[in-house]
Every structure is written in C-alpha cells, then in structure tokens.
Amino acid sequence: MSGPLRIHWTIAPKTPPRPLISCNRCGTVKAYCSSGKFRVNANGKRIDVWLIYRCIDCDNSWNFGIFERCNRRDIDPALLAALESNDLALAHRHAFDVVALRNRIGRVEEFPDVSVHKRRLGDTREAATVLEIQLGLEMPTSLRLDRLLAGELGISRSRLQALEEKRLLILDPDGAKALRKPARAGIAIRIDLAGEADRQAIISAAGG
C-alpha cells in the first residue's frame, strides 16, 4: 500500500482590502484604494508615517497611519529608508493588513480572489489514494475553505460535505467547521480517495 501524497499550498490574495470611508468630496461612503506610496513627516526627532489611500471615484486622499509620533531612534534605519523610498513590497504588505485597517476604520471591503502555489512534500507517490494538503498563507484571505478546495480540486462543495460526513475528509483543527470559515495558515486537510473513480484527476488538480 502506498503512503499518502503530501502537498503544501501557499495561498496569496490577489486584491487588497479596501477601507470604506465617508468621502467629503463625493458626499457618501466610498471605497478607497492604496496608492502604494507612503507619506513620511519628520518634526525634530518625531516621525509620522502614513500609507496614502485614494477614493476610487474622485481621488480624494486618506492617510492610513503606520507610525504616529514615533521617535526616529525607535525605527530601524533600513525600514525608514524603505518607507522614504516607497518600497513596493512594504506598501503591499501594509495594504493587505486587513486587521489593522479594520481596527482603524471599521468597515472594510474584502475580496476572495487568490493565487495558489502548490508544492509536493517528500517522495512522489504516483499510486497514492490519500491526499494530504497543508495550507500556508502569505496574507489573510476572506475566501472560505470549502470554496478554495472546490475550486482547486475541481469538485463541488456538496461533494466535499459528503466526504466529510463519511469521515473521508478530515480537517485539523476545527473539523467540519473549518470548511465554512476563511482559509487560514496551519490547516491540515486529509482526503481518502480510495473509492473515488476520479481519484487521479483530483490528485492532479491538487498539484500531484
């Protein structure tokens, strides 16, 4: 009997969340998008840093605070240089920080579109009948786990539910509850495909 086929999925959201802000130009609540640029303001030894957002309709600006009244000595010089040079990777990371955005503004529009990088772990198991998937996330996502699995494995969500009810699909932690929650790092998914006629198609879709 062959061992399980183990695969690691790294999930990366494609579209950053958008804060919903009362725009004083439009006169109503509008979504704002990150400009990818920082504003750094130094006043003596104190530094303020914001990530600049723009209204999607009128281009009105809103500043998302990164550092406020922070002593220059408390900021790593390399980080300060990245902020002052509008480092794209750093702006990207802050733009995807939905927790910080929600804490600051409250209402945030999230998007479920993701890219998935798939990598085999250990030896290749061509005749495997059990699939084990480990999830990693580059950034938090609002995409539900059942939608992620259905889309990436090419099977329906109702079939996933049926597999779970037969104990052929096991999720750790949280069990079946995890299917209805956003995908998150650290979840382990085990699917017994021994009795499935399309086993090879599912394994191929999983990255095997």
PDB file of N, CA and C in Angstrom, residues 21 28 141 151:
ATOM      1  N   ILE A  21     -14.890  54.542   3.413  1.00  0.00           N
ATOM      2  CA  ILE A  21     -14.714  55.803   4.125  1.00  0.00           C
ATOM      3  C   ILE A  21     -15.721  56.821   3.624  1.00  0.00           C
ATOM      4  N   THR A  28     -20.569  60.795   0.222  1.00  0.00           N
ATOM      5  CA  THR A  28     -21.115  59.491   0.605  1.00  0.00           C
ATOM      6  C   THR A  28     -19.962  58.542   0.907  1.00  0.00           C
ATOM      7  N   THR A 141      -6.940  35.946   4.022  1.00  0.00           N
ATOM      8  CA  THR A 141      -7.902  35.973   2.934  1.00  0.00           C
ATOM      9  C   THR A 141      -9.306  35.745   3.491  1.00  0.00           C
ATOM     10  N   GLY A 151     -12.713  24.834  -5.792  1.00  0.00           N
ATOM     11  CA  GLY A 151     -12.130  25.437  -6.982  1.00  0.00           C
ATOM     12  C   GLY A 151     -10.818  24.797  -7.398  1.00  0.00           C
TER      13      GLY A 151
END
